[in-house]
Short mmCIF file of C-alpha atoms in Angstrom, two decimals:
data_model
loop_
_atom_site.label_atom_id
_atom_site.label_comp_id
_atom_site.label_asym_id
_atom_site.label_seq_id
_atom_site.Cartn_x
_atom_site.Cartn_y
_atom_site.Cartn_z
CA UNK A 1 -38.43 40.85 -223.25
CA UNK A 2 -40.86 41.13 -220.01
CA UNK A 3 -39.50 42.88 -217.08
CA UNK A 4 -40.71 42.60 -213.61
CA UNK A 5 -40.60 40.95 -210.24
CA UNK A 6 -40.34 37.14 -210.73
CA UNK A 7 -43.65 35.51 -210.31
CA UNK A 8 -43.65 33.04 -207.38
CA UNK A 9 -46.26 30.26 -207.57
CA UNK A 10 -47.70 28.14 -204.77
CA UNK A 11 -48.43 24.55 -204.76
CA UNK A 12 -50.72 23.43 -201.45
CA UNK A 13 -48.88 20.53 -199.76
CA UNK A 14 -50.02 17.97 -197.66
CA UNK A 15 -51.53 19.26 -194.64
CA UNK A 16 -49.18 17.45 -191.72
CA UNK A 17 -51.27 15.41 -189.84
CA UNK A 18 -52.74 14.11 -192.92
CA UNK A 19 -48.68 13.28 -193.38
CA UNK A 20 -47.98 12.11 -189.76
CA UNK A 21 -50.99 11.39 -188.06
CA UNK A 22 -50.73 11.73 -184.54
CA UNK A 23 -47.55 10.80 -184.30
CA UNK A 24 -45.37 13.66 -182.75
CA UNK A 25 -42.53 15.20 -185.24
CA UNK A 26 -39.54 13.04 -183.07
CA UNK A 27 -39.81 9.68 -182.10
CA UNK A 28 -37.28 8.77 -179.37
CA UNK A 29 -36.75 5.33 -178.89
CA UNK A 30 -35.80 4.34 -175.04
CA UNK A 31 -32.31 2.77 -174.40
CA UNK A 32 -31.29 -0.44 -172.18
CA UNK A 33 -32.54 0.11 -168.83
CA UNK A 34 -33.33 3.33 -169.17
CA UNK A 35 -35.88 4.98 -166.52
CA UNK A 36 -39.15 6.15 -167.81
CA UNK A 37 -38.66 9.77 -166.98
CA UNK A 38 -35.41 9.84 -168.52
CA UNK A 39 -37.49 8.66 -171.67
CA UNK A 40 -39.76 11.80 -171.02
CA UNK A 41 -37.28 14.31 -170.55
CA UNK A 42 -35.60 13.41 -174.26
CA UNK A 43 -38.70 13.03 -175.97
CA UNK A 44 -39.82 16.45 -174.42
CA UNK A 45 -36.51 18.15 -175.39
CA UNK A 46 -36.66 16.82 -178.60
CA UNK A 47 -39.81 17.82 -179.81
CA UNK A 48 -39.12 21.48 -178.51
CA UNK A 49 -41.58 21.55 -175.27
CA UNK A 50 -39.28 22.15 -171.60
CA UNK A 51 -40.07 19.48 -169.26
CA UNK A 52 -41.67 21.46 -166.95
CA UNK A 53 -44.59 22.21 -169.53
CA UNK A 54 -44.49 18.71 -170.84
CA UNK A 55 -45.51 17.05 -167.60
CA UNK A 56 -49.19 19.36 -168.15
CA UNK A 57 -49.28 18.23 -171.90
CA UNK A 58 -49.52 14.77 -171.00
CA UNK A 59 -51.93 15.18 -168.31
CA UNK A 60 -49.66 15.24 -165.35
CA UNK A 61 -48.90 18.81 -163.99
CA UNK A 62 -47.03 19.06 -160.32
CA UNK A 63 -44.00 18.37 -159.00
CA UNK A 64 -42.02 15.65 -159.62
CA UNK A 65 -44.39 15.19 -162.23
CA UNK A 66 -41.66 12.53 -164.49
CA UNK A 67 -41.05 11.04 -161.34
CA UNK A 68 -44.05 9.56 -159.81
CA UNK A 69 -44.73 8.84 -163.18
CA UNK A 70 -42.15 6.37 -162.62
CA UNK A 71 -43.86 4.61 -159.59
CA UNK A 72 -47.34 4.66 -161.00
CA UNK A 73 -48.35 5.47 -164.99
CA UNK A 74 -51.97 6.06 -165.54
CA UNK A 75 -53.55 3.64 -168.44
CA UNK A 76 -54.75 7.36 -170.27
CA UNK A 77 -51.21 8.70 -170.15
CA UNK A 78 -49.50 4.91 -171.33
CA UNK A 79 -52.29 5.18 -174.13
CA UNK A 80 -51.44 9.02 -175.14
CA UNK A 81 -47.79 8.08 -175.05
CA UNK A 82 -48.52 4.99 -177.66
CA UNK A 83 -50.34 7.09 -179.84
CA UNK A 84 -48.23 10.01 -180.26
CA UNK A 85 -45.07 7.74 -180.48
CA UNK A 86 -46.30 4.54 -182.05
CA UNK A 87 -43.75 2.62 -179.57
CA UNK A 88 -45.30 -0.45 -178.59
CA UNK A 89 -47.13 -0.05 -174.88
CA UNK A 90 -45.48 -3.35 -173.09
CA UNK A 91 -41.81 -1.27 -174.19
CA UNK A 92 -43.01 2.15 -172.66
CA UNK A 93 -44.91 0.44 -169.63
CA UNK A 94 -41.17 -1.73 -169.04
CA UNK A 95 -39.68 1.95 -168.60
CA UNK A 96 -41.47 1.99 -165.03
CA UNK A 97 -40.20 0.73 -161.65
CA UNK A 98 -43.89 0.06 -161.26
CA UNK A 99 -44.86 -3.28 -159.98
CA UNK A 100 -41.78 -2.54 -157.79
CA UNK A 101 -40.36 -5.76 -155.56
CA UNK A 102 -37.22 -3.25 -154.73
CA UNK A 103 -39.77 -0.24 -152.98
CA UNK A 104 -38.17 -0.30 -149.86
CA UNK A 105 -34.66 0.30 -151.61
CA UNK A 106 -35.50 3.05 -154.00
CA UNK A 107 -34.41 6.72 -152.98
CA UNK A 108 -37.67 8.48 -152.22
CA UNK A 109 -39.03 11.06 -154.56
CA UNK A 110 -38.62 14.21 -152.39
CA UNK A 111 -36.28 15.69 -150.28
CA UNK A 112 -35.97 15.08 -146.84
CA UNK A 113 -37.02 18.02 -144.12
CA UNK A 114 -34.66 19.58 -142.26
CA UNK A 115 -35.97 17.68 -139.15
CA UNK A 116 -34.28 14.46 -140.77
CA UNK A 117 -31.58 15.47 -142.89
CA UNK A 118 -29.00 17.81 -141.47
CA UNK A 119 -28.22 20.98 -143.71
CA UNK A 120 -26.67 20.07 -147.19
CA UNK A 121 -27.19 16.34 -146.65
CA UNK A 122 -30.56 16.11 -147.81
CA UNK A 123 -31.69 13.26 -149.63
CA UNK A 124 -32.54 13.04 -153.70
CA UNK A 125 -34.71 10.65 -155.81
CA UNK A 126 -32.31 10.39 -158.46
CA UNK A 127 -28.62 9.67 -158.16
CA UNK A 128 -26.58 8.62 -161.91
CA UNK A 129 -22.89 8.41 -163.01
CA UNK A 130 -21.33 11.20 -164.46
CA UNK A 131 -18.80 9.41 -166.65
CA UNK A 132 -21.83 7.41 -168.16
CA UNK A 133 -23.63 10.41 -169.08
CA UNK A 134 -19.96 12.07 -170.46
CA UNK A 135 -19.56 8.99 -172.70
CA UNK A 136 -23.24 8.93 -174.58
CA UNK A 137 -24.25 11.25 -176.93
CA UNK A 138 -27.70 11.47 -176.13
CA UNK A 139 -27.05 10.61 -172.34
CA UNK A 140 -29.89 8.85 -170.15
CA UNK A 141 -30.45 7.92 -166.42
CA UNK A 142 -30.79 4.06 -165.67
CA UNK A 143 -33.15 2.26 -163.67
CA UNK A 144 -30.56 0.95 -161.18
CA UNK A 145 -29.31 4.21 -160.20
CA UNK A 146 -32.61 4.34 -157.93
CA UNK A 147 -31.50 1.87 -155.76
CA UNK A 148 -30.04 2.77 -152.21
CA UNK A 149 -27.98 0.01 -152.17
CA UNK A 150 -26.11 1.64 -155.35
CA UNK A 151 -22.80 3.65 -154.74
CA UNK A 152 -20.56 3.25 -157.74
CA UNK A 153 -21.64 2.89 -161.34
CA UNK A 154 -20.63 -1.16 -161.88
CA UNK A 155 -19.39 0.19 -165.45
CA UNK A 156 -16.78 2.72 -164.58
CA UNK A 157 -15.81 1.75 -161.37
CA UNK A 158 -16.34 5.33 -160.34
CA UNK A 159 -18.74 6.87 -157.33
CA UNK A 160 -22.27 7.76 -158.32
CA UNK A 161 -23.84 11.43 -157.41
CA UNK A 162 -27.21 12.85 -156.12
CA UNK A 163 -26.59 16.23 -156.40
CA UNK A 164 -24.76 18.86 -159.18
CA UNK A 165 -21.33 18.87 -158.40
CA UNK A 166 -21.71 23.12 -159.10
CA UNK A 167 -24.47 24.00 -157.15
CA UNK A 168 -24.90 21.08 -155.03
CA UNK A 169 -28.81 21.00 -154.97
CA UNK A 170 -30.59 17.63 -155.87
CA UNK A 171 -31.43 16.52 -159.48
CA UNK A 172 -34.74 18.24 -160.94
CA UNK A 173 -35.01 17.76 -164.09
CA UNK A 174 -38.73 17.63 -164.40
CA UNK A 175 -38.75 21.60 -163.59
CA UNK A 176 -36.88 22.58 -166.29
CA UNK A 177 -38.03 25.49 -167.85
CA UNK A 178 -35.47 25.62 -170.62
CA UNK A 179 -35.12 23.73 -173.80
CA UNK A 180 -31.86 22.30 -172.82
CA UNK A 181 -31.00 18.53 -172.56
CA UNK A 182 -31.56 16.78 -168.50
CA UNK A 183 -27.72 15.94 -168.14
CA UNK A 184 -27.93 19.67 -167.50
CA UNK A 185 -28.79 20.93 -163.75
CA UNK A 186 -32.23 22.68 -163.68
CA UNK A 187 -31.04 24.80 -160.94
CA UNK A 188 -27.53 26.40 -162.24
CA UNK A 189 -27.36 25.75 -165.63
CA UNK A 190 -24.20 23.37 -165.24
CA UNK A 191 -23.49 20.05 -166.37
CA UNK A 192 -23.83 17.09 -164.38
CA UNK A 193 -20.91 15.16 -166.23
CA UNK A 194 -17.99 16.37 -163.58
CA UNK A 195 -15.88 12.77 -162.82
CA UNK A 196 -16.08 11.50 -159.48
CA UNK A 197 -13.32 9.69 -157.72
CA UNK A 198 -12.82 6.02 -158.13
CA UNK A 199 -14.72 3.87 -155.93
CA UNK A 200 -12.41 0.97 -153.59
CA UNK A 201 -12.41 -2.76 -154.58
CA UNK A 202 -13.96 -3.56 -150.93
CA UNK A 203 -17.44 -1.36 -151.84
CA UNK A 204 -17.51 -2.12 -154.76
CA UNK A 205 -17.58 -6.22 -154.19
CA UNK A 206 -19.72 -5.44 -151.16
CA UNK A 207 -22.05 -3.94 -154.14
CA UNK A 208 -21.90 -6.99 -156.13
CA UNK A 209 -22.86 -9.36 -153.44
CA UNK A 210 -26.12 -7.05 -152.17
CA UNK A 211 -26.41 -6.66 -155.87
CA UNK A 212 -26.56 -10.63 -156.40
CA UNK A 213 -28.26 -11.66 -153.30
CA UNK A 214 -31.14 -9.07 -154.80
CA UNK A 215 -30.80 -11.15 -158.34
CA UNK A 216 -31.78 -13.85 -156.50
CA UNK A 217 -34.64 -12.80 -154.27
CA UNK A 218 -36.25 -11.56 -158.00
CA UNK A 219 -35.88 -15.09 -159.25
CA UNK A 220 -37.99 -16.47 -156.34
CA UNK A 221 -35.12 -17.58 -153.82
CA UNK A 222 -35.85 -17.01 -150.35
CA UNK A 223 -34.43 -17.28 -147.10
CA UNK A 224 -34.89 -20.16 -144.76
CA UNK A 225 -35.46 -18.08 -141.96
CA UNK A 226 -38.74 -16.87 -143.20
CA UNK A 227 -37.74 -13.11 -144.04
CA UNK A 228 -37.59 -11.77 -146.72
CA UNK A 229 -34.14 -10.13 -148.27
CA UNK A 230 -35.42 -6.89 -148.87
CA UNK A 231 -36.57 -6.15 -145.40
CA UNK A 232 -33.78 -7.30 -144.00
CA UNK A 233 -31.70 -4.49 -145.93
CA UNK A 234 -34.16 -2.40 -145.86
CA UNK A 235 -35.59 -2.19 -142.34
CA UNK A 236 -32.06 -1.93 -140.46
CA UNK A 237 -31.46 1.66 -139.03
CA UNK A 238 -28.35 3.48 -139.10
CA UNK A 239 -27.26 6.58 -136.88
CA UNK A 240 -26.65 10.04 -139.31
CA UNK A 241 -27.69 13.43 -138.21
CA UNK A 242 -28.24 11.89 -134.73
CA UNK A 243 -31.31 10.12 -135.76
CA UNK A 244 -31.98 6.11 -136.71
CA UNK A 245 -32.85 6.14 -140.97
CA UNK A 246 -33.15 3.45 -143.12
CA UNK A 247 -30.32 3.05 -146.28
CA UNK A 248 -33.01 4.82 -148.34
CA UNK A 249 -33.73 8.09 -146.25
CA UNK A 250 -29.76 8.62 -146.46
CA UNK A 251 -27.94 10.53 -148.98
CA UNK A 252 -25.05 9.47 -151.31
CA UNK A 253 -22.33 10.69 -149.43
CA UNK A 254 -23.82 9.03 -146.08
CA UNK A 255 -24.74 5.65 -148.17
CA UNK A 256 -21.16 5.48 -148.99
CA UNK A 257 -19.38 6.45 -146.06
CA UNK A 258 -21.64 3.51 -144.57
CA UNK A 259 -20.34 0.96 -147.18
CA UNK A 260 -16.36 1.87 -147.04
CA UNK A 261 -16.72 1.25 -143.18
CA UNK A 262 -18.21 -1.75 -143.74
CA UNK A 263 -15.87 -3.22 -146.55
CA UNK A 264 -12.93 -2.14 -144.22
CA UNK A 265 -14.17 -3.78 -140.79
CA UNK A 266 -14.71 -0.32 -139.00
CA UNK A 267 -17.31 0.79 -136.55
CA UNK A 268 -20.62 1.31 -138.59
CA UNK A 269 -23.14 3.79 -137.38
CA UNK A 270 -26.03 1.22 -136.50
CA UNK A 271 -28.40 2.39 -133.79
CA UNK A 272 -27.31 0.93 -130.79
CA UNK A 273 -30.66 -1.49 -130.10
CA UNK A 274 -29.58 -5.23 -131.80
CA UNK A 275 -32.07 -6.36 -134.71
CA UNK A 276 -31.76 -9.34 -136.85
CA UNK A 277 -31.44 -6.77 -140.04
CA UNK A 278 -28.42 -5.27 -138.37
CA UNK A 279 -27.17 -9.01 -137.52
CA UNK A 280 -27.81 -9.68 -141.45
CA UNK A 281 -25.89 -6.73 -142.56
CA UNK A 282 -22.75 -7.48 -140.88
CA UNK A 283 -22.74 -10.76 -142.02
CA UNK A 284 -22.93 -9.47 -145.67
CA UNK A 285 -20.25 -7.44 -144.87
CA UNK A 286 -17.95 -10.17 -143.64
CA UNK A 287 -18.57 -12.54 -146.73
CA UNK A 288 -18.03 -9.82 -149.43
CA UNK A 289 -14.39 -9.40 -149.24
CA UNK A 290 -14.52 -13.36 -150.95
CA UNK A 291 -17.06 -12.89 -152.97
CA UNK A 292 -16.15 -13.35 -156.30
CA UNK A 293 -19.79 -12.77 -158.11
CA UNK A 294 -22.45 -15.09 -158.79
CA UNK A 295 -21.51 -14.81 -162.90
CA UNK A 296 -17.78 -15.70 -162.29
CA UNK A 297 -18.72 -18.85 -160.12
CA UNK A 298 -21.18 -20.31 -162.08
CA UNK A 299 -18.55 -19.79 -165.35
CA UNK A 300 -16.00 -21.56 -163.21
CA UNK A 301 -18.26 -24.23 -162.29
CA UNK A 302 -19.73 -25.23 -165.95
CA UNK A 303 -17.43 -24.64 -168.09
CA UNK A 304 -15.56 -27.31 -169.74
CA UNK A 305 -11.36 -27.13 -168.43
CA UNK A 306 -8.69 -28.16 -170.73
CA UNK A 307 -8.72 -31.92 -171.63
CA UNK A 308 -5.71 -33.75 -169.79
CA UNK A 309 -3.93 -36.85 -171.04
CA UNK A 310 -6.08 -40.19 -171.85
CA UNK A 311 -6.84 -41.77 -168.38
CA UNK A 312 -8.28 -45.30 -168.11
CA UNK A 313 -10.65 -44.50 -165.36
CA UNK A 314 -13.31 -42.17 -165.22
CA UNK A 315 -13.45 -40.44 -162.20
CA UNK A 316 -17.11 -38.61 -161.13
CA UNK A 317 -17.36 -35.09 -160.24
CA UNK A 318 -16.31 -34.63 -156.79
CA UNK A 319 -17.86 -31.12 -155.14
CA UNK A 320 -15.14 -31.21 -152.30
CA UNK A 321 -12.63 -31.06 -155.37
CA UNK A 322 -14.89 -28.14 -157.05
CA UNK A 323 -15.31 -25.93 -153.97
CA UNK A 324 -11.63 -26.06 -152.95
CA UNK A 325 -10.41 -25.70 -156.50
CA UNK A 326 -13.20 -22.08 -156.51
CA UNK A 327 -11.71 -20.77 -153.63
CA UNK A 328 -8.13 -21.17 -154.83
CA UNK A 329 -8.97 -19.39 -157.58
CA UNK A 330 -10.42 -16.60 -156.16
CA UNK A 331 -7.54 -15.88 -153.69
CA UNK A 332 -5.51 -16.36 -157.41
CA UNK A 333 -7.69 -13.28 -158.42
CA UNK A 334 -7.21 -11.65 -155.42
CA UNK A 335 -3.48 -11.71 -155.35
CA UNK A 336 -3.61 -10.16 -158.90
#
């Protein structure tokens, strides 16, 4: 009998990026409309670097580092990204809002100065839902939440945010120095997933028109008049902080105050000089209370209605018939 320690033998594995390549140890694969950045910040997190370090890893140190990588994304940094992840680079490149026909709606990447923003109504680059972010399990921020013209999440029904509902600063997740996931504020350490209150019928259809009538710019409609949709909405000026901004240089709280007192018919803080953007606005505002949705119209429209019984003459479609039998039912849905 042989006493002793127990002798522990070694066998030489693999070296790992004979194993891997360069692939990184985590591959994250970007969800449904989700923003670039957002992509950055989990693949970051789950490969164990903060985002505030990862930004210099890739190439791209600074502020707002995730950010403008949104707007703009160097071919060296797409290339890097394709490498290390083996996603193809059309997918990671779709991520962007970069070529950008919506510019002149998106929030702007920093925060306004104190010369145009009053104290505590300063504006963000990112705004998001919480209740979408409560309901995932590896939440993300969406592409659409850049947009100005955004209030409510179209999902939940519910108001959107640009700030942490704890500390109240704007979103930062591309300074975060901690391994901890972005639905978590940079600033305080609290989550971002607090509900919001319900958003009213009247904003939320004034929503769905803008948000059609910008469908339909991207499929190549345009307006008789000669100008385009998007400056239109985006080059009327409204009066906060007791200076003209456009939609975009306003926060969420001023964005929305703007929309419920146009859905009800109120007195809208438009500078006081008239403009042909301000004209277009109101009239928006005054067709959205019957809008029913571009979606819902066409489905009435095209598709086939219950046969009736055997007729011996075949009547043709009649469009006088079709429009008054649309707007019947849409005062049916809006007596529901």
């Amino acid at each position: 009998m042989m006493f002793g320690p127990p002798k522990i033998s070694v066998t030489p594995a693999e070296r790992y990026a004979n194993a891997v390549g360069n692939c990184w140890p985590v591959a994250i694969m970007p969800a449904p409309g989700e923003l670039l950045s957002s992509w950055l910040h989990r693949l970051a997190y789950a490969n164990g670097v903060p985002p505030r370090y990862f930004g210099a890893l890739l190439g791209a140190p600074g502020e707002n580092w995730s950010a403008r990588l949104d707007r703009a994304l160097p071919d060296r940094i797409l290339r890097l990204l394709g490498e290390h992840t083996h996603i193809p680079l059309e997918d990671i490149a779709a991520l962007t809002v970069a070529p950008d026909p919506l510019a002149v709606l998106r929030l702007p990447l920093r925060p306004g100065s104190q010369q145009t923003c009053a104290p505590g109504r300063q504006v963000t680059w990112l705004q998001f839902c919480p209740a979408c972010l409560a309901e995932h399990e590896t939440p993300y921020f969406r592409r659409d939440w850049g947009l100005a013209t955004r209030v409510s999440c179209f999902r939940h029904g519910c108001r959107l945010r640009d700030r942490c509902p704890s500390c109240g600063q704007g979103l930062a997740p591309f300074s975060q120095k901690r391994l901890v996931p972005h639905q978590i504020c940079a600033w305080c350490g609290a989550a971002l997933c607090k509900r919001t209150r319900p958003s009213t019928n009247g904003i939320r259809r004034l929503e769905r028109l803008i948000d059609d009538l910008l469908r339909l710019q991207a499929a190549g409609h345009r307006m008789a008049e000669g100008r385009s949709l998007l400056d239109l909405l985006g080059s009327a000026c409204f009066q906060f902080s007791r200076r003209p901004m456009s939609i975009a240089r306003l926060s969420h709280r001023d964005r929305y105050q703007l929309f419920q007192k146009l859905a009800e018919g109120r007195s809208t803080p438009f500078e006081k000089r008239r403009s042909s953007a301000i004209s277009y606005w109101k009239r928006v505002a005054q067709v959205a209370p019957a809008w029913g949705g571009l979606v819902t119209s066409f489905t009435d429209a095209v598709l086939p209605q219950p046969k009736a019984e055997h007729c011996s003459i075949t009547a043709g479609p009649n469009l006088v018939d079709l429009v008054q039998a649309a707007a019947r039912l849409d005062q049916q849905r809006q007596a529901l």
